[in-house]
N, CA and C of each residue as an Amber inpcrd file, in Angstrom:
protein
   675
  57.4040000 -38.5590000  95.9040000  58.5900000 -39.3470000  96.2310000
  58.6050000 -40.6560000  95.4750000  57.4450000 -41.3440000  95.4220000
  57.3940000 -42.6260000  94.7310000  57.6330000 -42.4310000  93.2410000
  56.9820000 -41.4190000  92.6440000  57.1690000 -41.1470000  91.2220000
  58.6230000 -40.8270000  90.9330000  59.2670000 -40.0640000  91.8070000
  60.6740000 -39.7150000  91.5950000  61.5510000 -40.9530000  91.6690000
  61.2470000 -41.8520000  92.6090000  62.0280000 -43.0860000  92.7220000
  61.8680000 -43.9450000  91.4670000  60.6370000 -44.0550000  90.9810000
  60.4050000 -44.8270000  89.7660000  61.0960000 -44.1780000  88.5710000
  61.0650000 -42.8410000  88.4980000  61.7420000 -42.1250000  87.4250000
  63.2430000 -42.3890000  87.4650000  63.8310000 -42.3070000  88.6490000
  65.2760000 -42.5120000  88.7940000  65.6970000 -43.9050000  88.3490000
  64.7810000 -44.8730000  88.4810000  65.1320000 -46.2560000  88.1580000
  64.4210000 -46.7650000  86.8990000  63.8670000 -45.8360000  86.1480000
  63.1990000 -46.1900000  84.8920000  64.2000000 -46.7700000  83.8970000
  63.7530000 -47.7010000  83.0280000  64.6380000 -48.2160000  81.9790000
  65.1870000 -47.1150000  81.0720000  64.4930000 -45.9860000  80.9900000
  64.9440000 -44.8970000  80.1320000  66.2320000 -44.2790000  80.6560000
  66.5390000 -44.4390000  81.9570000  67.8140000 -43.9330000  82.4540000
  68.9760000 -44.6490000  81.7780000  68.7850000 -45.9070000  81.3940000
  69.8280000 -46.6290000  80.6550000  70.0650000 -45.9810000  79.3000000
  68.9670000 -45.6260000  78.6300000  69.0710000 -44.9280000  77.3490000
  69.7530000 -43.5720000  77.5380000  69.3700000 -42.8510000  78.5980000
  69.9620000 -41.5470000  78.8660000  71.4610000 -41.6550000  79.1240000
  71.8450000 -42.6580000  79.8930000  73.2640000 -42.8400000  80.2030000
  74.0720000 -43.1450000  78.9450000  73.4540000 -43.8380000  78.0090000
  74.1420000 -44.2270000  76.7760000  74.2250000 -43.0780000  75.7830000
  73.1970000 -42.2460000  75.7430000  73.0850000 -41.2340000  74.6850000
  73.1730000 -39.7860000  75.1720000  73.0550000 -39.5760000  76.4690000
  72.9510000 -38.2110000  76.9770000  71.5100000 -37.7660000  77.1020000
  70.5820000 -38.5900000  76.6370000  69.1590000 -38.2990000  76.7730000
  68.6310000 -37.3790000  75.7020000  67.3180000 -37.4160000  75.5200000
  66.6380000 -36.5570000  74.5560000  66.0810000 -35.3280000  75.2660000
  66.1050000 -34.2130000  74.5550000  65.6730000 -32.9500000  75.1480000
  64.3390000 -32.4940000  74.5480000  63.7360000 -31.4980000  75.1880000
  62.4980000 -30.9210000  74.6700000  62.7150000 -30.4270000  73.2490000
  61.7630000 -30.7560000  72.3660000  61.8550000 -30.3250000  70.9840000
  62.6300000 -31.2460000  70.0790000  63.2380000 -32.2920000  70.6270000
  63.9840000 -33.2290000  69.7920000  63.0680000 -34.3450000  69.2980000
  63.4600000 -34.9430000  68.1600000  62.6180000 -35.9160000  67.4700000
  63.3580000 -37.2420000  67.3520000  62.7130000 -38.3260000  67.7870000
  63.3120000 -39.6540000  67.7150000  62.4730000 -40.6060000  66.8880000
  63.1100000 -41.6830000  66.4560000  62.4390000 -42.7120000  65.6510000
  62.9150000 -44.0820000  66.0960000  61.9560000 -44.9930000  66.2770000
  62.2610000 -46.3920000  66.5880000  61.8160000 -47.2400000  65.4050000
  62.7270000 -48.0370000  64.8720000  62.3970000 -48.9100000  63.7460000
  62.6060000 -50.3720000  64.1300000  61.8490000 -51.2350000  63.4940000
  61.9700000 -52.6800000  63.6850000  60.9360000 -53.3330000  62.7880000
  61.0750000 -54.6330000  62.6000000  60.0290000 -55.3220000  61.8820000
  58.7890000 -55.4050000  62.7580000  57.6540000 -55.6040000  62.1570000
  56.3760000 -55.5940000  62.8710000  56.3630000 -56.6400000  63.9830000
  55.8560000 -56.2270000  65.1590000  55.6720000 -57.1560000  66.2640000
  56.8850000 -57.4100000  67.1190000  57.9460000 -56.6090000  66.9580000
  59.1870000 -56.9030000  67.6730000  59.3200000 -56.1410000  68.9950000
  58.5250000 -55.0840000  69.2230000  58.6160000 -54.3860000  70.4980000
  58.6740000 -52.8720000  70.4030000  58.3770000 -52.3160000  69.2310000
  58.4420000 -50.8550000  69.0760000  57.4700000 -50.1440000  70.0050000
  56.2320000 -50.6360000  70.0840000  55.2440000 -49.9890000  70.9480000
  55.6840000 -50.0370000  72.4070000  56.2740000 -51.1520000  72.8160000
  56.7660000 -51.2610000  74.1890000  57.7880000 -50.1770000  74.4970000
  58.7210000 -49.9520000  73.5830000  59.7560000 -48.9390000  73.8180000
  59.1440000 -47.5410000  73.8180000  58.2240000 -47.2850000  72.8810000
  57.5320000 -45.9940000  72.8750000  56.8250000 -45.7480000  74.2090000
  56.1390000 -46.7660000  74.7050000  55.3960000 -46.6160000  75.9600000
  56.3520000 -46.4220000  77.1360000  57.5310000 -47.0580000  77.0950000
  58.5120000 -46.8170000  78.1520000  58.9220000 -45.3520000  78.1930000
  59.1050000 -44.7540000  77.0110000  59.3910000 -43.3160000  76.9530000
  58.1890000 -42.5180000  77.4650000  56.9760000 -42.9610000  77.1000000
  55.7740000 -42.2710000  77.5460000  55.6000000 -42.3240000  79.0530000
  55.7810000 -43.5030000  79.6450000  55.6850000 -43.6390000  81.1040000
  56.7310000 -42.7630000  81.7830000  57.9220000 -42.7270000  81.2110000
  58.9900000 -41.8960000  81.7720000  58.5800000 -40.4250000  81.7820000
  57.9440000 -39.9670000  80.7090000  57.4660000 -38.5770000  80.6550000
  56.3870000 -38.3360000  81.7050000  55.5020000 -39.2960000  81.8920000
  54.4690000 -39.1610000  82.9290000  55.1030000 -39.0620000  84.3160000
  56.1670000 -39.8260000  84.5350000  56.8570000 -39.7680000  85.8200000
  57.5630000 -38.4300000  86.0120000  57.8080000 -37.7030000  84.9030000
  58.3460000 -36.3330000  84.9860000  57.2190000 -35.3220000  85.1570000
  55.9940000 -35.8260000  85.2640000  54.8070000 -34.9850000  85.4110000
  54.5580000 -34.1550000  84.1610000  54.8090000 -34.7300000  82.9810000
  54.5840000 -34.0460000  81.7240000  53.2560000 -34.4900000  81.1070000
  52.6430000 -33.5770000  80.3690000  51.4430000 -33.9040000  79.5960000
  51.8700000 -34.6330000  78.3320000  51.3310000 -35.8260000  78.1040000
  51.7310000 -36.5840000  76.9210000  50.5240000 -36.8540000  76.0190000
  50.8260000 -36.9670000  74.7380000  49.8380000 -37.3570000  73.7320000
  50.3940000 -38.5670000  73.0030000  49.6290000 -39.6370000  72.9990000
  50.0320000 -40.8680000  72.3050000  49.1250000 -41.0480000  71.0960000
  49.7000000 -40.9230000  69.9040000  48.9570000 -41.1240000  68.6610000
  49.2610000 -42.5170000  68.1330000  48.2280000 -43.2560000  67.7880000
  48.4180000 -44.5980000  67.2460000  47.7120000 -44.7290000  65.9110000
  48.4490000 -45.2370000  64.9290000  47.8740000 -45.5040000  63.6220000
  47.5320000 -46.9780000  63.4290000  47.9650000 -47.8290000  64.3500000
  47.7380000 -49.2570000  64.1150000  47.2460000 -50.0330000  65.3290000
  46.8710000 -49.3410000  66.4140000  46.3470000 -50.0490000  67.5780000
  45.1540000 -49.2930000  68.1490000  44.1840000 -50.0450000  68.6490000
  43.0280000 -49.4290000  69.2830000  43.4170000 -48.8770000  70.6580000
  42.6430000 -47.9180000  71.1340000  42.9380000 -47.2680000  72.4150000
  43.0420000 -48.2750000  73.5550000  42.1660000 -49.2800000  73.5480000
  42.1900000 -50.2770000  74.6250000  43.5320000 -51.0050000  74.6650000
  44.0840000 -51.3090000  73.5040000  45.3870000 -51.9790000  73.4560000
  46.4930000 -51.0680000  73.9680000  46.4190000 -49.7840000  73.6040000
  47.4280000 -48.8300000  74.0700000  47.3580000 -48.6840000  75.5870000
  46.1540000 -48.5940000  76.1290000  45.9800000 -48.4870000  77.5780000
  46.5970000 -49.6940000  78.2760000  46.3860000 -50.8770000  77.7050000
  46.9660000 -52.0970000  78.2800000  48.4820000 -52.0300000  78.2930000
  49.0730000 -51.5090000  77.2000000  50.5320000 -51.3520000  77.1440000
  51.0090000 -50.4680000  78.2940000  50.3590000 -49.3250000  78.5060000
  50.7890000 -48.4200000  79.5740000  50.6460000 -49.0770000  80.9420000
  49.5450000 -49.7880000  81.1380000  49.3430000 -50.4740000  82.4180000
  50.4320000 -51.5060000  82.6580000  50.6880000 -52.3370000  81.6530000
  51.6630000 -53.4200000  81.8140000  53.0740000 -52.8800000  82.0340000
  53.4560000 -51.8590000  81.2390000  54.8090000 -51.3120000  81.3700000
  54.9950000 -50.6470000  82.7270000  54.0200000 -49.8340000  83.1350000
  54.1350000 -49.1830000  84.4420000  54.2020000 -50.2150000  85.5570000
  53.3320000 -51.2190000  85.4990000  53.3060000 -52.2360000  86.5560000
  54.6190000 -53.0110000  86.6220000  55.2350000 -53.2870000  85.4680000
  56.5200000 -53.9920000  85.4700000  57.6090000 -53.1450000  86.1230000
  57.6230000 -51.8500000  85.8020000  58.6130000 -50.9550000  86.4100000
  58.3910000 -50.8720000  87.9160000  57.1260000 -50.7020000  88.3180000
  56.8070000 -50.5670000  89.7400000  57.0500000 -51.8740000  90.4950000
  56.7520000 -53.0020000  89.8410000  56.9210000 -54.3000000  90.5010000
  58.3770000 -54.5440000  90.8730000  59.2790000 -54.1210000  90.0240000
  60.6990000 -54.3210000  90.2950000  61.1700000 -53.4560000  91.4700000
  60.3800000 -52.4480000  91.8260000  60.7630000 -51.5610000  92.9320000
  59.9260000 -51.8240000  94.1790000  59.0950000 -52.8700000  94.1550000
  58.2650000 -53.2330000  95.3040000  57.4050000 -52.0530000  95.7770000
  56.7520000 -51.3940000  94.8320000  55.9280000 -50.2270000  95.1440000
  54.5300000 -50.6760000  95.5520000  54.0450000 -50.1350000  96.6570000
  52.6870000 -50.4160000  97.0880000  51.7190000 -49.4650000  96.3870000
  50.4310000 -49.8110000  96.4120000  49.3850000 -48.9610000  95.8190000
  49.6750000 -48.6260000  94.3530000  50.1190000 -49.6190000  93.5970000
  50.4830000 -49.3980000  92.1990000  49.3110000 -48.8170000  91.4200000
  48.1270000 -49.3720000  91.6210000  46.9600000 -48.9490000  90.8560000
  46.6470000 -47.4750000  91.0780000  46.7100000 -47.0210000  92.3390000
  46.4020000 -45.6200000  92.6510000  47.4250000 -44.6820000  92.0230000
  48.6930000 -45.0390000  92.0990000  49.7470000 -44.1940000  91.5380000
  49.6170000 -44.1270000  90.0210000  49.3460000 -45.2850000  89.4100000
  49.1890000 -45.3180000  87.9540000  48.0160000 -44.4540000  87.5210000
  46.9170000 -44.5710000  88.2340000  45.7220000 -43.8080000  87.8880000
  45.9850000 -42.3110000  87.9620000  46.7600000 -41.9020000  88.9330000
  47.0960000 -40.4820000  89.0760000  47.9640000 -40.0110000  87.9100000
  48.9150000 -40.8360000  87.5040000  49.8290000 -40.4540000  86.4280000
  49.1110000 -40.3160000  85.0870000  48.2460000 -41.2810000  84.7640000
  47.6740000 -41.3070000  83.4130000  46.6210000 -40.2220000  83.1940000
  46.3300000 -39.4350000  84.2150000  45.4470000 -38.2880000  84.0060000
  46.0660000 -37.2830000  83.0450000  47.3900000 -37.3630000  82.8850000
  48.0770000 -36.4410000  81.9810000  48.4250000 -37.1260000  80.6530000
  47.6890000 -38.1610000  80.3190000  47.9100000 -38.8880000  79.0650000
  46.6650000 -38.8090000  78.1990000  46.8510000 -38.4610000  76.9350000
  45.7650000 -38.4770000  75.9460000  46.1380000 -39.4600000  74.8530000
  45.2090000 -40.3500000  74.5040000  45.4330000 -41.3300000  73.4370000
  44.5330000 -40.9780000  72.2590000  45.1180000 -40.8810000  71.0810000
  44.3800000 -40.5600000  69.8660000  44.6090000 -41.6580000  68.8370000
  43.5360000 -42.1860000  68.2650000  43.6190000 -43.1780000  67.1990000
  43.2790000 -42.5140000  65.8690000  44.1710000 -42.6320000  64.8990000
  43.9440000 -42.0470000  63.5870000  44.2010000 -43.0770000  62.4950000
  43.6360000 -42.8130000  61.3310000  43.9380000 -43.5640000  60.1190000
  44.8280000 -42.6780000  59.2620000  46.0050000 -43.1570000  58.9190000
  46.9480000 -42.3140000  58.1920000  46.4540000 -41.9480000  56.7990000
  45.5210000 -42.7270000  56.2610000  44.9760000 -42.4110000  54.9410000
  44.0750000 -41.1810000  54.9810000  43.6060000 -40.8280000  56.1750000
  42.6870000 -39.6920000  56.2780000  43.2020000 -38.5690000  57.1750000
  44.2460000 -38.8430000  57.9640000  44.7780000 -37.8290000  58.8770000
  46.2680000 -37.6440000  58.6000000  46.6590000 -36.4200000  58.2870000
  48.0460000 -36.0990000  57.9690000  48.7630000 -35.5300000  59.1890000
  50.0790000 -35.3790000  59.0620000  50.8460000 -34.7540000  60.1340000
  50.3900000 -33.3140000  60.3660000  50.0180000 -32.6210000  59.2880000
  49.5220000 -31.2530000  59.4430000  48.2500000 -31.2150000  60.2880000
  47.3920000 -32.2240000  60.1170000  46.1680000 -32.2760000  60.9150000
  46.4680000 -32.6050000  62.3730000  47.5220000 -33.3880000  62.6070000
  47.9370000 -33.6620000  63.9800000  48.4290000 -32.3770000  64.6460000
  49.1620000 -31.5600000  63.8940000  49.6000000 -30.2640000  64.4230000
  48.3810000 -29.4180000  64.7950000  47.3700000 -29.4220000  63.9330000
  46.1380000 -28.6770000  64.2170000  45.4850000 -29.1770000  65.5020000
  45.4840000 -30.4990000  65.6920000  44.9120000 -31.0860000  66.9090000
  45.6940000 -30.6540000  68.1420000  47.0230000 -30.6680000  68.0500000
  47.8510000 -30.2560000  69.1890000  47.6240000 -28.7940000  69.5360000
  47.4690000 -27.9530000  68.5150000  47.2010000 -26.5320000  68.7590000
  45.8450000 -26.3490000  69.4400000  44.8560000 -27.1290000  68.9970000
  43.5240000 -27.0410000  69.5970000  43.5650000 -27.4850000  71.0550000
  44.3100000 -28.5530000  71.3430000  44.4390000 -29.0060000  72.7290000
  45.0960000 -27.9330000  73.5900000  46.1490000 -27.3030000  73.0390000
  46.8540000 -26.2570000  73.7900000  45.9380000 -25.0760000  74.0810000
  45.1260000 -24.7020000  73.0880000  44.1830000 -23.5960000  73.2860000
  43.1360000 -23.9450000  74.3410000  42.8670000 -25.2540000  74.4900000
  41.9170000 -25.7010000  75.5070000  42.5620000 -25.9430000  76.8550000
  43.8460000 -25.6060000  76.9810000  44.5390000 -25.7360000  78.2520000
  45.3210000 -27.0130000  78.4330000  45.4130000 -27.8390000  77.3700000
  46.1690000 -29.0930000  77.4580000  47.3660000 -28.9820000  76.5140000
  48.4920000 -28.5740000  77.0470000  49.6830000 -28.3540000  76.2330000
  50.6050000 -29.5590000  76.3300000  50.7580000 -30.2570000  75.2150000
  51.6020000 -31.4530000  75.1970000  53.0610000 -31.0780000  75.4040000
  53.7510000 -31.8810000  76.1970000  55.1930000 -31.7420000  76.3930000
  55.9510000 -32.9340000  75.8300000  55.2260000 -34.0240000  75.6270000
  55.8330000 -35.2570000  75.0990000  54.8010000 -35.9370000  74.2140000
  55.2820000 -36.5630000  73.1280000  54.3520000 -37.1790000  72.1880000
  54.9680000 -38.4280000  71.5620000  54.1500000 -39.4460000  71.3850000
  54.5550000 -40.6170000  70.6250000  53.6100000 -40.7640000  69.4330000
  54.1780000 -41.1780000  68.3030000  53.3850000 -41.4330000  67.0950000
  53.7270000 -42.8470000  66.6390000  52.8360000 -43.7650000  66.9230000
  53.0960000 -45.1930000  66.7270000  52.5120000 -45.6760000  65.3980000
  53.3480000 -46.3680000  64.6160000  52.8610000 -46.9970000  63.3940000
  52.8180000 -46.0780000  62.1900000  53.6440000 -45.0450000  62.1540000
  53.6830000 -44.1370000  61.0110000  54.2990000 -44.8330000  59.7950000
  53.6380000 -44.6880000  58.6360000  54.1770000 -45.1900000  57.3750000
  54.8000000 -44.0030000  56.6580000  56.1180000 -43.8920000  56.7180000
  56.7800000 -42.7220000  56.1660000  56.8130000 -42.7080000  54.6430000
  56.4300000 -43.8090000  54.0180000  56.3240000 -43.7910000  52.5600000
  55.1530000 -42.9210000  52.1170000  54.2570000 -42.6140000  53.0570000
  53.0970000 -41.7680000  52.7650000  53.2900000 -40.3370000  53.2580000
  54.4800000 -40.0200000  53.7440000  54.7320000 -38.7070000  54.3480000
  55.6100000 -37.8640000  53.4290000  55.1320000 -36.6840000  53.0770000
  55.9190000 -35.7540000  52.2730000  56.9280000 -35.0480000  53.1650000
  58.1120000 -34.7780000  52.6110000  59.1630000 -34.1190000  53.3840000
  58.6910000 -32.7760000  53.9300000  57.9130000 -32.0330000  53.1490000
  57.4350000 -30.7240000  53.5850000  56.5160000 -30.8510000  54.7980000
  55.6740000 -31.8970000  54.8200000  54.7700000 -32.1020000  55.9550000
  55.5360000 -32.4690000  57.2200000  56.5500000 -33.3350000  57.0700000
  57.3470000 -33.7050000  58.2340000  58.1210000 -32.4880000  58.7420000
  58.6150000 -31.6660000  57.8320000  59.3490000 -30.4580000  58.2400000
  58.4470000 -29.5290000  59.0370000  57.2100000 -29.3450000  58.5730000
  56.2590000 -28.5000000  59.2980000  56.0050000 -29.0380000  60.7010000
  55.8190000 -30.3600000  60.7950000  55.5790000 -30.9940000  62.0920000
  56.7840000 -30.8180000  63.0080000  57.9840000 -31.0790000  62.4830000
  59.2050000 -30.9890000  63.2900000  59.4150000 -29.5600000  63.7780000
  59.2010000 -28.5920000  62.9100000  59.3640000 -27.1930000  63.3100000
  58.3720000 -26.8140000  64.4020000  57.1310000 -27.3260000  64.2930000
  56.1440000 -27.0700000  65.3400000  56.5860000 -27.6890000  66.6640000
  57.0560000 -28.9370000  66.6180000  57.4850000 -29.6230000  67.8380000
  58.6460000 -28.8880000  68.4950000  59.6080000 -28.4630000  67.6950000
  60.7700000 -27.7670000  68.2530000  60.3700000 -26.4130000  68.8380000
  59.5280000 -25.6800000  68.1270000  59.0760000 -24.3780000  68.6140000
  58.2650000 -24.5200000  69.9050000  57.4710000 -25.5880000  69.9730000
  56.6030000 -25.8190000  71.1350000  57.3110000 -26.5440000  72.2710000
  58.5230000 -27.0380000  72.0150000  59.2550000 -27.7640000  73.0450000
  58.6920000 -29.1370000  73.3430000  58.1110000 -29.7770000  72.3150000
  57.5430000 -31.1210000  72.4980000  58.5520000 -32.1650000  72.0430000
  58.9460000 -33.0370000  72.9450000  59.7860000 -34.1760000  72.5390000
  58.8820000 -35.2040000  71.8800000  59.2880000 -35.7210000  70.7240000
  58.4420000 -36.6380000  69.9550000  59.2280000 -37.8970000  69.5980000
  58.5670000 -39.0250000  69.7660000  59.1120000 -40.3080000  69.2960000
  58.1320000 -40.9470000  68.3210000  58.6260000 -41.2890000  67.1380000
  57.8630000 -42.0260000  66.1340000  58.2890000 -43.4910000  66.1520000
  57.4460000 -44.3540000  65.5820000  57.8700000 -45.7220000  65.2760000
  57.4760000 -46.0420000  63.8400000  58.2600000 -46.9210000  63.2310000
  58.0090000 -47.3190000  61.8400000  58.4580000 -48.7580000  61.6410000
  57.7190000 -49.4990000  60.8220000  58.1350000 -50.8480000  60.4580000
  59.2820000 -50.7730000  59.4660000  60.4160000 -51.3600000  59.8260000
  61.5950000 -51.3880000  58.9490000  62.5070000 -52.4970000  59.4410000
  62.8490000 -53.4370000  58.5800000  63.6490000 -54.5780000  59.0080000
  65.1420000 -54.3100000  58.9790000  65.5890000 -53.3550000  58.1860000
  67.0220000 -53.1160000  58.0350000  67.5980000 -52.3630000  59.2210000
  68.8200000 -52.7190000  59.6100000  69.5240000 -51.9840000  60.6610000
  70.5540000 -51.0270000  60.0700000  70.4320000 -50.7460000  58.7700000
  71.3020000 -49.7710000  58.1240000  70.5830000 -48.4300000  58.0640000
  71.2370000 -47.3940000  58.5580000  70.6080000 -46.0800000  58.6240000
  70.1380000 -45.6120000  57.2530000  70.9220000 -45.8520000  56.2380000
  70.5900000 -45.3700000  54.8930000  69.3490000 -46.0350000  54.3220000
  68.9520000 -47.1890000  54.8880000  67.7840000 -47.9070000  54.3930000
  66.5530000 -47.6740000  55.2730000  66.7030000 -46.8010000  56.2820000
  65.5970000 -46.5360000  57.1960000  64.5680000 -45.6050000  56.5810000
  65.0540000 -44.4690000  56.0660000  64.1970000 -43.4360000  55.4950000
  64.9390000 -42.7580000  54.3520000  64.2190000 -42.0750000  53.4610000
  64.8900000 -41.2350000  52.4680000  65.7450000 -40.1720000  53.1590000
  66.8290000 -39.7570000  52.5000000  67.7930000 -38.8340000  53.1110000
  67.1440000 -37.5460000  53.5920000  66.1590000 -37.0190000  52.8330000
  65.5540000 -35.7450000  53.2140000  64.7180000 -35.8590000  54.4770000
  64.2870000 -37.0820000  54.8190000  63.5660000 -37.3020000  56.0790000
  64.5300000 -37.6200000  57.2130000  65.5700000 -38.3780000  56.9060000
  66.5340000 -38.7770000  57.9310000  67.1230000 -37.5820000  58.6630000
  67.4300000 -36.5280000  57.9130000  68.1090000 -35.3850000  58.5090000
  67.2510000 -34.6500000  59.5330000  65.9480000 -34.9040000  59.5520000
  65.0640000 -34.2070000  60.4940000  65.0020000 -34.8840000  61.8610000
  65.6020000 -36.0580000  61.9910000  65.5440000 -36.7890000  63.2560000
  66.8350000 -36.5950000  64.0470000  66.6670000 -36.4120000  65.3580000
  67.8150000 -36.2560000  66.2400000  68.3660000 -37.6050000  66.6880000
  67.4950000 -38.5960000  66.8010000  67.9280000 -39.9280000  67.2380000
  67.1100000 -40.9860000  66.5060000  67.8010000 -42.0170000  66.0330000
  67.1260000 -43.1520000  65.4150000  67.6850000 -44.4250000  66.0330000
  66.7950000 -45.2630000  66.5340000  67.2250000 -46.5460000  67.0940000
  66.5020000 -47.6830000  66.3850000  67.1590000 -48.8230000  66.3560000
  66.6110000 -49.9900000  65.6650000  66.6000000 -51.1850000  66.6100000
  65.4910000 -51.9250000  66.5940000  65.3950000 -53.1580000  67.3640000
  65.8050000 -54.3120000  66.4630000  66.9220000 -54.9420000  66.8140000
  67.5350000 -55.9440000  65.9480000  67.4270000 -57.3270000  66.6010000
  66.6530000 -58.2450000  66.0150000  66.4970000 -59.5660000  66.6300000
  67.7450000 -60.4320000  66.4660000  68.1770000 -61.0140000  67.5660000
  69.2750000 -61.9610000  67.5860000  68.7400000 -63.3020000  68.0800000
  69.4970000 -64.3810000  67.9310000  68.9820000 -65.6960000  68.3330000
  68.4780000 -65.7620000  69.7780000  69.1350000 -65.0200000  70.7010000
  68.7690000 -65.1370000  72.1060000  68.3340000 -63.8210000  72.7380000
  68.1600000 -62.7670000  71.9150000  67.7960000 -61.4720000  72.4940000
  67.3860000 -60.4980000  71.3930000  66.8160000 -59.3610000  71.8220000
  66.5360000 -58.2540000  70.9030000  67.4470000 -57.1030000  71.3010000
  68.3160000 -56.6900000  70.3970000  69.2300000 -55.6040000  70.6790000
  68.6170000 -54.2630000  70.2900000  68.9100000 -53.2460000  71.0770000
  68.4880000 -51.8780000  70.7840000  69.7210000 -51.1240000  70.3060000
  69.7860000 -50.8800000  69.0050000  70.9610000 -50.2490000  68.4100000
  70.6660000 -48.7800000  68.1030000  71.5840000 -47.8980000  68.4650000
  71.4620000 -46.4770000  68.1550000  72.1250000 -46.2360000  66.7990000
  71.3140000 -45.9360000  65.7860000  71.8430000 -45.7380000  64.4350000
  72.2240000 -44.2880000  64.1660000  71.5570000 -43.3560000  64.8410000
  71.8550000 -41.9320000  64.6760000  71.6680000 -41.2280000  66.0040000
  72.5830000 -40.3040000  66.3170000  72.4790000 -39.5080000  67.5340000
  72.9320000 -38.0870000  67.2060000  71.9660000 -37.2750000  66.8070000
  72.2290000 -35.9010000  66.3860000  73.3730000 -35.9130000  65.3650000
  74.3660000 -35.0430000  65.5560000  75.5400000 -35.0570000  64.6830000
  76.7290000 -35.7130000  65.3740000  76.4060000 -36.4660000  66.4290000
  77.4520000 -37.1060000  67.2110000  77.7110000 -38.5270000  66.7060000
  78.7950000 -39.1120000  67.1720000  79.0980000 -40.5030000  66.8500000
  78.1450000 -41.3990000  67.6310000  77.4870000 -42.3090000  66.9590000
  76.5740000 -43.2340000  67.6350000  77.3520000 -44.1270000  68.5820000
  76.8320000 -44.3770000  69.7850000  77.5540000 -45.2260000  70.7460000
  77.6810000 -46.6560000  70.2280000  78.8270000 -47.2590000  70.5210000
  79.0520000 -48.6440000  70.0930000  78.2590000 -49.6220000  70.9530000
  78.0470000 -49.2510000  72.2090000  77.3100000 -50.1320000  73.1260000
  75.8580000 -50.2600000  72.6850000  75.2400000 -51.3620000  73.0320000
  73.8300000 -51.5710000  72.7100000  73.0630000 -51.8960000  73.9920000
  71.7850000 -51.5560000  73.9900000  70.8800000 -52.0080000  75.0350000
  70.1370000 -53.2320000  74.5210000  69.3100000 -53.8060000  75.3650000
  68.5420000 -54.9880000  74.9870000  67.1290000 -54.8660000  75.5280000
  66.2300000 -55.6800000  74.9960000  64.8910000 -55.7850000  75.5620000
  64.7980000 -57.0880000  76.3370000  64.3230000 -56.9930000  77.5620000
  64.1030000 -58.1930000  78.3600000  63.0950000 -59.0910000  77.6500000
  63.3880000 -60.3600000  77.5450000  62.5590000 -61.2710000  76.7560000
  61.1590000 -61.4300000  77.3180000  60.9680000 -61.2300000  78.6230000
  59.6560000 -61.4060000  79.2380000  58.8770000 -60.0950000  79.3430000
  59.5400000 -59.0290000  79.7830000  58.8410000 -57.7780000  80.0450000
  58.9360000 -56.7850000  78.8840000  59.9110000 -56.9650000  77.9930000
  60.2270000 -56.0420000  76.9120000  60.7060000 -54.6850000  77.4140000
  61.1020000 -54.6100000  78.6940000  61.7350000 -53.4050000  79.2130000
  63.1770000 -53.3470000  78.7310000  63.6740000 -52.1270000  78.4810000
  65.0720000 -51.9830000  78.0980000  65.9680000 -52.3580000  79.2710000
  67.0700000 -53.0370000  78.9560000  68.0090000 -53.4740000  79.9740000
  69.4050000 -53.4430000  79.3900000  70.4100000 -53.3900000  80.2520000
  71.8020000 -53.4640000  79.7780000  72.4160000 -54.8160000  80.1120000
  71.5840000 -55.7650000  80.5030000  72.0950000 -57.0940000  80.8630000
  71.9230000 -58.0820000  79.7140000
């Protein structure tokens, strides 16, 4: 009951209301300049998946596991605090049993090797349903490798969110065209003088919504205020 209440009031419901939500097998990308809040948004999606009782895998190319764990703790606690939930620590501990954090160096681990890791986990009884890949440098990613990864995710029904450092809020400047077409949703965190806007640059083959979300300046949770 508590997990369902937190899920119903998760910041991701704002994203779902704006976009129709992401489905199993769909691929998303969050872009922004370094340090603006990409990991926070990825973790909000990750916490939301945990509240759906899904097995998640969080891959990080630029943060140590301890830092990632802190992100999950802080984001979950902020969501729970706003709902006056008791026994936050116990509930959080129960949820994160379905979370695996993997730290890789992109110079030595490719997307194909990540697919191999996911297959090995599935064979061992841990089948990912949701995945985040934080800090990917797409200038080092071949289109064929991304296609293989995307096809695996879609076939396996794994929803995946990537993040990448990119300062431009123009879709054409986010990724090369052959990579762009493989993503179902692309959002950009755009800094303004008094807020950080969350802009939807691509939404499948649909018209991107004109409305924008924002990140709360203190918690970095998505908000529509």
